[in-house]
Coordinates of C-alpha atoms (C1' of nucleotides) in Angstrom, one line a residue:
Chain A
M2 CA 66.5 -45.5 9.6
E3 CA 69.1 -44.9 12.3
E4 CA 66.6 -43.4 14.8
A5 CA 67.8 -42.7 18.2
K6 CA 66.2 -44.4 21.2
A7 CA 64.4 -42.1 23.4
T8 CA 66.9 -39.5 24.5
S9 CA 68.2 -39.6 28.0
N10 CA 65.5 -38.4 30.3
F11 CA 64.6 -38.1 33.9
I12 CA 62.5 -41.3 34.0
K13 CA 65.5 -43.3 32.9
K14 CA 67.6 -41.8 35.6
I15 CA 65.0 -42.8 38.2
I16 CA 64.9 -46.3 36.9
I17 CA 68.7 -46.6 36.8
D18 CA 68.8 -45.4 40.4
D19 CA 66.2 -48.0 41.5
L20 CA 68.1 -50.7 39.7
E21 CA 71.5 -49.8 40.9
S22 CA 70.4 -49.3 44.5
G23 CA 68.9 -52.8 44.4
K24 CA 65.4 -51.6 45.0
H25 CA 64.2 -53.5 42.0
K26 CA 65.8 -56.3 40.1
K27 CA 63.5 -56.0 37.1
I28 CA 61.1 -53.2 36.2
T29 CA 57.5 -53.6 35.2
T30 CA 55.5 -50.8 33.6
R31 CA 52.0 -50.7 32.4
F32 CA 49.7 -48.9 29.9
P33 CA 46.4 -48.3 31.7
P34 CA 43.8 -46.8 29.3
E35 CA 40.2 -46.4 30.3
P36 CA 38.1 -48.0 27.6
N37 CA 36.0 -45.0 26.9
G38 CA 37.2 -44.0 23.5
Y39 CA 39.7 -44.7 20.8
I40 CA 43.3 -44.0 21.6
H41 CA 45.2 -41.3 19.8
I42 CA 48.8 -40.3 19.2
G43 CA 49.1 -38.9 22.7
H44 CA 48.3 -42.4 24.1
A45 CA 50.8 -43.7 21.6
K46 CA 53.5 -41.6 23.3
A47 CA 52.6 -43.2 26.6
I48 CA 52.6 -46.7 25.1
I49 CA 56.0 -46.1 23.5
I50 CA 57.5 -44.7 26.6
N51 CA 56.3 -47.6 28.7
F52 CA 57.2 -50.4 26.3
D53 CA 60.5 -48.9 25.3
L54 CA 61.6 -48.4 28.9
A55 CA 60.7 -51.9 29.9
E56 CA 62.5 -53.3 26.9
E57 CA 65.6 -51.2 27.4
F58 CA 65.9 -52.3 31.0
G59 CA 64.9 -55.9 30.5
G60 CA 61.5 -55.6 32.1
K61 CA 58.0 -56.1 31.0
T62 CA 54.9 -54.1 30.3
N63 CA 51.3 -55.0 31.1
L64 CA 48.2 -53.8 29.4
R65 CA 45.5 -53.0 31.9
F66 CA 42.0 -51.6 31.2
D67 CA 41.2 -49.1 33.9
D68 CA 37.5 -50.0 33.8
T69 CA 36.3 -48.6 37.1
N70 CA 33.5 -46.5 35.7
P71 CA 30.9 -48.6 33.8
V72 CA 28.9 -45.5 32.9
K73 CA 31.4 -44.4 30.3
E74 CA 33.0 -47.6 29.1
D75 CA 32.3 -50.1 26.4
V76 CA 33.9 -53.3 24.9
E77 CA 34.1 -51.7 21.5
Y78 CA 36.8 -49.5 22.9
V79 CA 38.8 -52.3 24.6
E80 CA 38.9 -54.1 21.2
S81 CA 40.0 -51.1 19.3
I82 CA 42.7 -50.3 21.9
M83 CA 44.2 -53.8 21.8
N84 CA 44.1 -53.6 18.0
D85 CA 45.9 -50.3 17.9
I86 CA 48.6 -51.3 20.3
K87 CA 49.4 -54.4 18.3
W88 CA 49.4 -52.3 15.1
L89 CA 52.1 -50.1 16.7
G90 CA 54.1 -53.2 17.1
Y91 CA 53.9 -53.9 20.8
E92 CA 53.0 -57.1 22.7
W93 CA 52.0 -56.7 26.3
D94 CA 53.3 -59.2 28.8
S95 CA 49.9 -59.8 30.3
L96 CA 46.5 -58.4 29.9
H97 CA 44.4 -57.2 32.9
Y98 CA 41.3 -55.4 33.8
A99 CA 40.9 -53.2 36.9
S100 CA 37.6 -55.0 37.3
D101 CA 39.6 -58.3 37.8
Y102 CA 40.5 -56.8 41.2
F103 CA 37.2 -55.7 42.4
D104 CA 37.0 -58.4 45.1
E105 CA 40.5 -57.6 46.4
M106 CA 39.8 -53.9 46.2
Y107 CA 36.7 -54.3 48.3
D108 CA 38.7 -56.3 50.8
R109 CA 41.4 -53.7 51.0
A110 CA 38.8 -51.0 51.5
M111 CA 37.4 -53.0 54.3
I112 CA 40.9 -53.0 55.8
L113 CA 40.8 -49.3 55.8
V114 CA 37.3 -49.3 57.4
K115 CA 38.5 -51.6 60.1
K116 CA 41.5 -49.4 60.8
G117 CA 39.2 -46.5 61.2
L118 CA 40.7 -44.9 58.1
A119 CA 37.5 -44.9 56.0
Y120 CA 33.9 -44.1 56.6
V121 CA 30.6 -44.1 55.0
D122 CA 29.3 -40.6 54.3
D123 CA 25.5 -40.1 53.8
S124 CA 25.9 -36.5 52.7
T125 CA 24.5 -35.3 49.4
P126 CA 27.0 -34.6 46.6
E127 CA 26.4 -30.9 47.1
K128 CA 27.1 -31.0 50.8
I129 CA 30.3 -33.0 50.3
S130 CA 31.5 -30.5 47.7
E131 CA 30.6 -27.6 50.0
D132 CA 32.4 -29.2 53.0
R133 CA 35.5 -29.8 50.9
G134 CA 36.2 -26.1 51.0
T135 CA 37.9 -24.2 48.2
L136 CA 41.4 -23.6 47.0
T137 CA 41.9 -21.0 49.8
K138 CA 39.3 -22.2 52.3
T139 CA 40.0 -25.2 54.4
G140 CA 37.6 -28.1 54.4
I141 CA 35.4 -29.0 57.4
E142 CA 34.7 -32.4 59.0
N143 CA 31.1 -33.5 59.1
K144 CA 29.3 -35.7 61.6
Y145 CA 29.6 -38.9 59.5
R146 CA 33.4 -38.8 59.9
K147 CA 33.0 -39.8 63.5
R148 CA 31.0 -42.9 62.9
S149 CA 32.1 -46.0 64.7
I150 CA 34.1 -48.7 63.0
E151 CA 31.2 -51.1 63.6
D152 CA 28.7 -48.8 61.9
N153 CA 31.0 -48.3 59.0
I154 CA 31.6 -52.0 58.5
D155 CA 27.8 -52.5 58.5
L156 CA 27.1 -49.6 56.2
F157 CA 29.8 -50.4 53.7
T158 CA 28.6 -54.0 53.6
R159 CA 25.1 -52.9 52.9
M160 CA 26.3 -50.5 50.2
K161 CA 27.9 -53.5 48.5
N162 CA 24.8 -55.5 48.9
G163 CA 22.8 -53.0 47.0
E164 CA 20.6 -51.7 49.9
Y165 CA 21.1 -48.1 48.9
E166 CA 20.2 -45.9 46.0
D167 CA 22.8 -44.4 43.6
G168 CA 24.3 -41.3 45.1
S169 CA 22.9 -41.8 48.5
R170 CA 26.1 -42.8 50.2
V171 CA 29.8 -43.0 49.5
L172 CA 32.9 -44.5 51.2
R173 CA 35.5 -42.0 52.0
A174 CA 39.1 -42.2 53.1
K175 CA 39.7 -40.5 56.4
I176 CA 42.8 -38.4 55.6
D177 CA 42.9 -34.7 56.3
M178 CA 40.1 -32.2 55.7
G179 CA 42.5 -29.4 56.4
S180 CA 45.1 -30.4 53.9
P181 CA 46.2 -27.6 51.5
N182 CA 46.1 -30.3 48.8
I183 CA 42.4 -30.6 48.1
N184 CA 42.8 -34.1 46.8
M185 CA 43.7 -35.2 50.4
R186 CA 40.5 -33.9 51.9
D187 CA 38.9 -37.3 52.5
P188 CA 38.7 -38.5 48.9
I189 CA 35.8 -40.7 47.9
I190 CA 36.9 -44.2 47.3
Y191 CA 33.6 -46.0 46.5
R192 CA 30.4 -44.8 44.9
I193 CA 27.1 -46.6 44.3
A194 CA 26.2 -47.2 40.7
H195 CA 23.5 -49.8 39.8
K196 CA 24.9 -50.2 36.3
T197 CA 25.8 -53.2 34.3
H198 CA 29.6 -53.4 33.8
H199 CA 31.0 -54.6 30.5
Q200 CA 33.2 -57.1 32.2
T201 CA 31.6 -58.0 35.5
G202 CA 28.0 -57.7 34.6
D203 CA 25.7 -57.0 37.5
K204 CA 28.0 -58.5 40.2
W205 CA 28.7 -55.1 41.6
C206 CA 26.7 -52.0 42.4
I207 CA 29.6 -50.1 44.0
Y208 CA 32.6 -49.1 42.0
P209 CA 36.0 -47.9 43.3
M210 CA 37.3 -44.4 42.3
Y211 CA 40.5 -43.9 40.4
D212 CA 42.5 -42.5 43.3
F213 CA 41.9 -45.6 45.3
A214 CA 41.8 -48.2 42.5
H215 CA 44.9 -47.2 40.6
P216 CA 47.6 -47.5 43.2
L217 CA 46.1 -50.9 44.2
E218 CA 46.0 -52.1 40.7
D219 CA 49.7 -51.2 40.2
A220 CA 50.7 -52.8 43.5
I221 CA 48.7 -56.0 42.8
E222 CA 50.5 -56.4 39.4
G223 CA 53.9 -55.6 40.8
I224 CA 54.3 -52.5 38.7
T225 CA 57.5 -50.8 39.7
H226 CA 57.2 -47.6 37.8
S227 CA 53.7 -46.2 37.2
L228 CA 53.9 -43.5 34.6
C229 CA 51.1 -41.0 34.2
T230 CA 50.6 -37.4 33.1
L231 CA 51.3 -34.2 34.9
E232 CA 47.8 -33.5 36.2
F233 CA 48.2 -36.4 38.7
E234 CA 51.2 -34.9 40.5
D235 CA 48.8 -33.7 43.2
H236 CA 47.5 -37.2 43.5
R237 CA 50.8 -38.8 44.3
P238 CA 50.4 -38.3 48.1
I239 CA 47.1 -40.2 47.9
Y240 CA 48.6 -42.9 45.7
D241 CA 51.3 -43.4 48.3
W242 CA 48.8 -43.2 51.2
F243 CA 46.6 -46.0 49.8
V244 CA 49.5 -48.3 49.0
E245 CA 50.8 -47.9 52.5
N246 CA 47.5 -48.0 54.4
C247 CA 46.0 -50.8 52.4
D248 CA 49.0 -52.9 53.4
M249 CA 50.1 -53.6 49.9
E250 CA 53.3 -55.6 49.7
A251 CA 54.6 -54.1 46.5
V252 CA 55.3 -50.4 46.5
P253 CA 54.9 -48.9 43.0
R254 CA 56.2 -45.5 42.3
Q255 CA 54.2 -42.9 40.4
I256 CA 56.2 -40.7 37.9
E257 CA 54.5 -38.0 36.0
F258 CA 55.4 -36.6 32.5
A259 CA 53.9 -34.0 30.2
R260 CA 51.2 -35.2 27.8
L261 CA 51.6 -34.7 24.1
E262 CA 50.0 -31.7 22.5
M263 CA 50.3 -30.9 18.9
T264 CA 49.5 -27.9 16.7
N265 CA 46.4 -27.9 14.5
T266 CA 44.8 -30.9 15.9
V267 CA 42.4 -32.0 18.7
M268 CA 43.9 -34.2 21.4
S269 CA 41.2 -34.4 23.9
K270 CA 39.1 -37.6 24.0
R271 CA 36.1 -35.6 24.9
K272 CA 36.4 -33.4 21.8
L273 CA 37.2 -36.3 19.6
K274 CA 34.1 -38.1 20.8
Q275 CA 32.1 -35.0 20.1
L276 CA 33.3 -34.8 16.5
V277 CA 32.5 -38.4 16.0
D278 CA 29.1 -38.3 17.7
E279 CA 28.1 -35.1 15.8
K280 CA 29.2 -36.8 12.6
V281 CA 31.5 -33.9 11.8
V282 CA 34.0 -36.6 10.8
D283 CA 33.6 -40.0 9.3
G284 CA 34.2 -41.9 12.6
W285 CA 37.0 -42.5 15.0
D286 CA 39.1 -43.6 12.1
D287 CA 38.6 -40.4 10.0
P288 CA 41.9 -39.7 8.4
R289 CA 41.9 -36.1 9.8
L290 CA 41.9 -37.3 13.4
P291 CA 45.0 -38.0 15.5
T292 CA 43.6 -41.3 16.6
I293 CA 45.7 -44.3 15.9
S294 CA 43.0 -45.7 13.7
G295 CA 42.7 -42.4 11.8
L296 CA 46.4 -42.1 11.3
R297 CA 46.6 -45.7 10.1
R298 CA 43.7 -45.2 7.6
R299 CA 45.4 -42.0 6.4
G300 CA 48.5 -44.0 5.7
Y301 CA 50.9 -43.1 8.5
T302 CA 53.2 -45.9 9.5
A303 CA 53.7 -47.3 13.0
E304 CA 57.4 -46.7 12.5
A305 CA 56.9 -43.1 11.8
I306 CA 54.8 -42.6 14.8
K307 CA 57.3 -44.3 17.0
D308 CA 60.2 -42.3 15.6
F309 CA 58.3 -39.2 16.2
A310 CA 57.4 -40.0 19.7
R311 CA 61.0 -40.9 20.5
A312 CA 62.3 -37.7 18.9
V313 CA 59.9 -35.6 20.9
G314 CA 61.3 -36.9 24.1
V315 CA 59.8 -37.0 27.6
S316 CA 59.9 -34.1 30.1
K317 CA 57.8 -32.3 32.6
S318 CA 57.2 -29.0 30.7
N319 CA 53.9 -28.5 29.0
S320 CA 54.8 -28.3 25.3
L321 CA 53.1 -27.9 22.0
I322 CA 54.8 -29.9 19.3
D323 CA 54.7 -28.5 15.8
S324 CA 52.9 -31.1 13.7
M325 CA 55.6 -30.5 11.0
M326 CA 57.7 -32.8 13.2
L327 CA 55.3 -35.7 12.7
E328 CA 55.1 -35.0 9.0
H329 CA 58.8 -35.1 8.8
F330 CA 59.1 -38.6 10.3
V331 CA 56.3 -39.9 8.0
R332 CA 58.1 -38.7 4.9
E333 CA 61.4 -40.0 6.3
D334 CA 59.9 -43.4 6.8
L335 CA 58.1 -43.6 3.5
K336 CA 60.9 -42.1 1.4
L337 CA 62.6 -45.4 0.6
K338 CA 59.6 -47.7 1.1
S339 CA 57.0 -46.2 -1.3
P340 CA 57.1 -46.4 -5.1
R341 CA 57.1 -43.1 -6.9
T342 CA 54.3 -43.1 -9.4
M343 CA 52.5 -40.6 -11.5
A344 CA 49.0 -39.5 -10.8
V345 CA 47.1 -36.5 -12.1
I346 CA 44.8 -35.1 -9.5
N347 CA 43.4 -32.2 -11.6
P348 CA 43.7 -33.3 -15.2
L349 CA 44.2 -31.2 -18.2
K350 CA 44.2 -33.0 -21.6
V351 CA 47.2 -32.7 -23.8
T352 CA 47.3 -33.8 -27.4
I353 CA 50.6 -34.4 -29.0
T354 CA 50.1 -33.4 -32.5
N355 CA 53.2 -34.9 -34.1
Y356 CA 52.7 -38.3 -32.4
D357 CA 50.8 -40.8 -34.6
E358 CA 47.4 -41.3 -33.0
N359 CA 47.5 -45.0 -33.8
E360 CA 50.9 -45.4 -32.2
F361 CA 51.5 -46.6 -28.8
E362 CA 54.7 -47.3 -26.9
L363 CA 55.9 -48.5 -23.5
L364 CA 58.5 -46.6 -21.5
E365 CA 60.6 -47.9 -18.7
A366 CA 60.2 -46.0 -15.4
E367 CA 62.1 -46.4 -12.2
N368 CA 59.9 -47.1 -9.2
N369 CA 62.1 -45.2 -6.8
Q370 CA 65.2 -43.4 -7.9
E371 CA 66.5 -43.3 -4.3
N372 CA 66.0 -47.0 -3.9
K373 CA 67.0 -48.9 -7.0
E374 CA 66.0 -52.2 -5.4
M375 CA 62.4 -51.2 -6.1
G376 CA 63.0 -51.9 -9.8
T377 CA 61.2 -50.5 -12.8
R378 CA 57.9 -50.7 -14.5
M379 CA 56.6 -50.1 -18.0
I380 CA 54.3 -47.2 -18.6
P381 CA 52.3 -46.5 -21.8
F382 CA 52.7 -43.4 -23.9
S383 CA 50.6 -42.1 -26.8
N384 CA 49.4 -38.9 -28.4
E385 CA 46.9 -38.3 -25.6
I386 CA 48.0 -37.6 -22.1
Y387 CA 46.8 -35.8 -19.0
I388 CA 48.9 -33.4 -17.1
E389 CA 48.3 -31.4 -14.0
K390 CA 46.2 -28.2 -14.5
E391 CA 48.6 -26.5 -12.2
D392 CA 51.5 -27.4 -14.3
F393 CA 50.5 -25.1 -17.1
I394 CA 50.2 -21.3 -17.0
E395 CA 49.6 -18.8 -19.8
E396 CA 51.6 -16.0 -18.3
S397 CA 54.9 -17.3 -16.8
P398 CA 56.2 -15.8 -13.7
K399 CA 60.0 -15.4 -13.4
K400 CA 61.0 -18.7 -11.8
W401 CA 58.2 -20.8 -13.3
K402 CA 59.7 -24.2 -13.9
R403 CA 56.8 -25.9 -15.7
L404 CA 54.8 -25.5 -18.9
Y405 CA 53.7 -22.3 -20.6
P406 CA 53.1 -21.4 -24.3
G407 CA 56.2 -21.8 -26.3
A408 CA 58.1 -23.4 -23.5
E409 CA 59.5 -26.9 -23.5
V410 CA 59.4 -29.2 -20.4
R411 CA 60.3 -32.8 -19.8
L412 CA 57.5 -35.3 -19.2
K413 CA 58.9 -37.5 -16.5
H414 CA 60.3 -40.7 -17.8
A415 CA 59.3 -39.7 -21.4
Y416 CA 60.0 -36.8 -23.8
F417 CA 60.3 -33.1 -24.0
I418 CA 57.1 -31.4 -25.1
K419 CA 56.4 -27.9 -26.3
C420 CA 53.2 -26.1 -26.0
N421 CA 51.9 -24.6 -29.2
E422 CA 48.2 -24.0 -28.8
V423 CA 45.8 -23.4 -25.9
I424 CA 42.2 -24.4 -26.4
K425 CA 39.5 -22.8 -24.2
D426 CA 35.8 -23.4 -23.8
E427 CA 33.2 -20.7 -24.1
N428 CA 33.9 -19.5 -20.5
G429 CA 37.6 -19.0 -21.2
E430 CA 38.5 -22.1 -19.2
I431 CA 41.5 -23.9 -20.6
I432 CA 40.4 -27.4 -21.6
E433 CA 43.2 -28.7 -23.8
L434 CA 46.7 -28.1 -25.0
K435 CA 48.2 -28.9 -28.3
C436 CA 51.8 -29.8 -28.0
T437 CA 54.6 -31.3 -30.1
Y438 CA 57.2 -33.7 -28.7
D439 CA 60.8 -34.3 -29.7
P440 CA 61.7 -38.0 -30.3
M441 CA 65.4 -37.1 -29.7
T442 CA 64.7 -36.3 -26.1
K443 CA 63.5 -39.7 -25.0
S444 CA 64.2 -40.4 -21.4
G445 CA 67.5 -42.3 -20.9
S446 CA 68.8 -41.3 -24.4
G447 CA 71.3 -39.0 -22.8
F448 CA 70.0 -36.0 -24.8
K449 CA 71.8 -32.9 -23.6
E450 CA 71.5 -30.4 -26.3
R451 CA 68.7 -28.4 -24.7
K452 CA 67.6 -27.9 -21.1
P453 CA 63.9 -28.2 -20.5
N454 CA 62.0 -25.7 -18.3
G455 CA 61.5 -28.3 -15.6
T456 CA 60.0 -31.7 -15.4
I457 CA 56.3 -32.5 -15.0
H458 CA 54.3 -35.7 -14.4
W459 CA 51.5 -37.1 -16.6
V460 CA 49.5 -40.2 -17.3
E461 CA 48.6 -41.6 -20.7
A462 CA 44.9 -40.8 -21.3
K463 CA 43.6 -43.9 -23.1
K464 CA 44.6 -46.3 -20.4
A465 CA 44.5 -44.1 -17.3
V466 CA 42.4 -45.3 -14.4
P467 CA 40.0 -42.9 -12.7
A468 CA 40.6 -42.2 -9.1
E469 CA 39.5 -40.0 -6.3
F470 CA 42.0 -38.0 -4.2
R471 CA 41.4 -36.7 -0.7
L472 CA 43.6 -33.9 0.4
Y473 CA 43.6 -33.3 4.1
D474 CA 44.4 -30.3 6.2
S475 CA 44.4 -29.6 9.9
I476 CA 41.1 -30.4 11.6
I477 CA 41.3 -27.1 13.4
D478 CA 42.6 -23.7 12.3
E479 CA 45.0 -21.3 14.1
D480 CA 42.1 -19.9 16.2
G481 CA 41.2 -23.4 17.4
E482 CA 38.0 -23.3 15.3
L483 CA 36.9 -26.2 13.2
N484 CA 38.6 -26.0 9.8
K485 CA 35.8 -26.3 7.1
E486 CA 38.4 -27.0 4.4
S487 CA 40.0 -29.8 6.2
L488 CA 39.0 -32.1 3.4
V489 CA 39.3 -31.4 -0.3
V490 CA 38.3 -34.0 -2.8
T491 CA 39.4 -34.1 -6.5
H492 CA 39.0 -36.6 -9.3
G493 CA 41.8 -37.5 -11.7
F494 CA 43.7 -40.4 -13.0
V495 CA 46.4 -42.8 -12.0
E496 CA 48.6 -45.1 -14.0
E497 CA 47.0 -48.2 -15.5
N498 CA 49.2 -50.6 -13.4
M499 CA 47.8 -49.1 -10.2
K500 CA 44.3 -50.4 -10.7
D501 CA 45.0 -53.4 -8.5
S502 CA 46.2 -51.4 -5.6
K503 CA 45.2 -52.7 -2.2
P504 CA 43.9 -50.6 0.7
I505 CA 46.8 -49.0 2.6
D506 CA 49.3 -49.4 -0.3
K507 CA 51.4 -46.3 -0.3
Y508 CA 52.8 -44.3 -3.2
Q509 CA 54.6 -41.1 -3.7
F510 CA 52.9 -39.0 -6.3
F511 CA 55.3 -36.7 -7.9
R512 CA 55.0 -33.2 -6.4
H513 CA 51.8 -34.0 -4.6
G514 CA 53.2 -36.0 -1.7
Y515 CA 52.6 -39.4 -0.2
F516 CA 49.2 -41.1 -0.7
A517 CA 47.7 -44.3 0.6
V518 CA 44.8 -46.3 -0.8
D519 CA 41.8 -45.7 1.5
S520 CA 40.8 -48.8 3.4
K521 CA 37.1 -47.9 3.8
D522 CA 35.9 -46.5 0.5
T523 CA 38.1 -48.2 -2.0
K524 CA 35.9 -50.9 -3.6
E525 CA 35.8 -53.0 -6.7
G526 CA 36.5 -50.6 -9.6
R527 CA 36.8 -47.6 -7.4
L528 CA 40.1 -46.2 -6.1
V529 CA 40.3 -43.6 -3.4
F530 CA 43.6 -42.2 -2.2
N531 CA 44.2 -40.4 1.0
R532 CA 47.0 -37.9 1.0
I533 CA 49.2 -38.9 3.9
V534 CA 51.5 -35.8 3.8
P535 CA 52.4 -33.3 1.1
L536 CA 55.9 -33.1 -0.1
K537 CA 57.9 -30.5 1.6
S538 CA 57.4 -27.0 0.1
S539 CA 56.4 -28.7 -3.1
Y540 CA 54.5 -25.9 -4.8
R541 CA 56.2 -22.9 -3.3
M542 CA 57.6 -20.4 -5.8
K543 CA 60.9 -19.1 -4.7
Chain B
rU18 C1' 44.9 -15.6 51.2
rG19 C1' 46.1 -22.3 49.5
rG20 C1' 48.9 -26.4 47.3
rG21 C1' 51.6 -28.9 43.3
rG22 C1' 54.6 -28.3 38.8
rA23 C1' 57.2 -25.7 34.8
rU24 C1' 60.5 -21.8 32.5
rU25 C1' 67.5 -23.5 27.6
rG26 C1' 67.3 -20.3 20.0
rG27 C1' 60.4 -20.1 16.0
rC28 C1' 58.9 -25.6 18.0
rC29 C1' 60.8 -29.8 20.9
rA30 C1' 65.1 -31.1 23.8
rA31 C1' 70.3 -32.7 25.9
rG32 C1' 73.2 -30.6 29.4
rU33 C1' 72.2 -29.9 36.5
rA34 C1' 78.0 -33.7 43.0
rG35 C1' 79.9 -25.5 38.9
rG36 C1' 85.1 -25.5 34.8
rU37 C1' 87.1 -25.8 27.0
rU38 C1' 83.6 -22.2 21.6
rA39 C1' 75.6 -24.6 25.6
rA40 C1' 74.4 -31.6 22.0
rG41 C1' 70.8 -33.2 18.6
rG42 C1' 66.0 -33.1 15.9
rC43 C1' 61.9 -30.1 13.5
rA44 C1' 61.1 -25.3 11.2
rA45 C1' 63.3 -21.1 8.6
rC46 C1' 66.9 -18.8 5.5
rG47 C1' 71.2 -18.9 2.0
rG48 C1' 74.0 -21.9 -1.6
rA49 C1' 75.4 -26.5 -4.6
rC50 C1' 73.1 -30.6 -7.2
rU51 C1' 68.8 -32.4 -9.7
rU52 C1' 64.7 -36.3 -15.5
rU53 C1' 60.0 -34.8 -8.9
rG54 C1' 60.8 -26.7 -7.2
rA55 C1' 61.4 -33.4 -3.8
rC56 C1' 65.7 -36.0 -2.0
rU57 C1' 70.9 -35.2 -1.0
rC58 C1' 75.0 -32.0 0.3
rC59 C1' 77.2 -27.4 2.5
rG60 C1' 76.4 -23.0 5.5
rU61 C1' 73.5 -19.6 9.1
rG62 C1' 70.9 -18.7 15.1
rA63 C1' 70.6 -18.8 22.0
rU64 C1' 74.6 -17.2 27.6
rC65 C1' 70.2 -20.6 29.3
rA66 C1' 62.5 -16.3 32.1
rU67 C1' 64.3 -12.1 35.2
rA68 C1' 67.0 -9.3 39.2
rG69 C1' 70.7 -9.9 42.7
rG70 C1' 74.2 -13.0 45.4
rU71 C1' 78.2 -17.0 46.4
rU72 C1' 82.8 -18.4 43.4
rC73 C1' 89.0 -17.7 40.2
rA74 C1' 84.7 -19.9 37.4
rA75 C1' 77.3 -20.9 37.2
rA76 C1' 72.3 -22.8 32.6
rU77 C1' 74.1 -25.8 36.7
rC78 C1' 74.5 -23.4 44.1
rC79 C1' 71.5 -19.4 47.2
rU80 C1' 67.7 -15.3 47.5
rG81 C1' 63.9 -12.5 45.4
rU82 C1' 60.5 -11.4 41.1
rA83 C1' 57.7 -12.6 36.7
rU84 C1' 55.0 -15.7 33.5
rC85 C1' 52.5 -20.3 32.3
rC86 C1' 50.1 -25.1 33.6
rC87 C1' 47.3 -28.4 37.2
rC88 C1' 43.9 -29.2 41.7
rA89 C1' 37.6 -27.5 44.6
rG90 C1' 33.7 -34.9 39.5
rC91 C1' 30.0 -39.7 43.7
rC92 C1' 35.5 -38.8 35.8
rA93 C1' 40.2 -40.9 34.7

RNA sequence: UGGGGAUUGGCCAAGUAGGUUAAGGCAACGGACUUUGACUCCGUGAUCAUAGGUUCAAAUCCUGUAUCCCCAGCCA
């Protein structure tokens, strides 16, 4: 499709400025996830912005795992993140780990110590917090702040050598305890954690904090434009302070933008992890989650996600995107790519009384009327078929365009049928319809003498293949509570020729929307379909 | 009684060295078409948070006010 590149935005203007002024010849961006969970569509937005920007201006983009806190991280996550980025269709210029720079970071911290710009603080966490002051109360300097450079060199070296307990000491930057920006009140730059790191093993027992590590990582890699989300605006002064005082040659520039928020879903890693850990969902790739792996399993395409992110744009205002927008781009992308096929997700048996029960015929059906290149297929027809329960009603409302007693409708790709008799069980449930068909009305015959009361889909009963259908709804409702009906499962039938469908194959089922074969639960002889998105307003009665 | 951001139609979002009827997308609502109530096609909405000011002229400049978001992890 003719999607527009990201609309013009403030980040582009900054880049163009920096390029035109000669500040940079090439730009370099980076995507710096912490490997502490699976990435979601919000991360995808950041990935797309970073890669698209670099591509548009002839630069490059690095992937860097910001693994400065071994307590929360795991290799499982680094693998899933790489996999998801590739699936989105991006290739990073080079791969890095913040932990690759631990030696250099330590040396740079020592530069700070030697300049008298960092000190070892022996205070308890509680004391540090107390001395930091509050939003309206200024912070106060403690006695450790006055330690000599020699003592600090010695103490910091011992910290690194593992002579102290976790939490007993920290290294702090000496900036300004009286700053109105709390983040500048002598931020902690190293903490002690005797914990095995997933990349560096037991080499280190002190780990750098984000505020210190991130600007150095960017500078070391020669990142020119370091994009992050709005909550880091307050951190920009620290970012610049470390780049300058650690004598970094390269001077990266931090630019903040609003994170993606969407209606009816959960976009916080913490909450997603909770849903996974408490087994409320199937795993990080549950089709109801906005994780990349969940969206992929559900059947969303990378193209659709990219088109969506580009359409949403980039700005600095906190916004809540209507998830209808995402659904739109998924339908748009699938429209010409997926075959239209018939599936009955809530079957009602129909016997065609004037069709010979020993007879059998094959009808030609187009795979996609909007994309003739997809060709045609042959589908069986006989005296026994299934139609959708919802397509029959005993008392027809005014604008009902489907079947009811006495009415005639077209079976898609086949004949007109007319309902003559309704069969119910002892509970009054409709279990079968007796209909007659009109051979004159065969699809493609050009029959025009009568107009049917609509067109409905069906599958031939004797050869139909059983399948399970999973219909998803928002994981949370309007009140932000967990939606207990976020998954509805039904059992029905699909066309015979779909029995060899492969996981992730996508189809449009008439009136029900787009479906993908589930990649986890579809096994030999068992077909499971995830509904990707419903068709727009498909069942609404005007 | 701190600091940093934001505020353009229901949801996003262009537009900011002031100057014709304030782009576009999503949603909604009409109508046409239709062998999917889909698709497609046509049509419909804002004076730019608010109050003043500067100007021949302001969403764009100035001043005040309101509302929302972020910051007091040895998380990122």
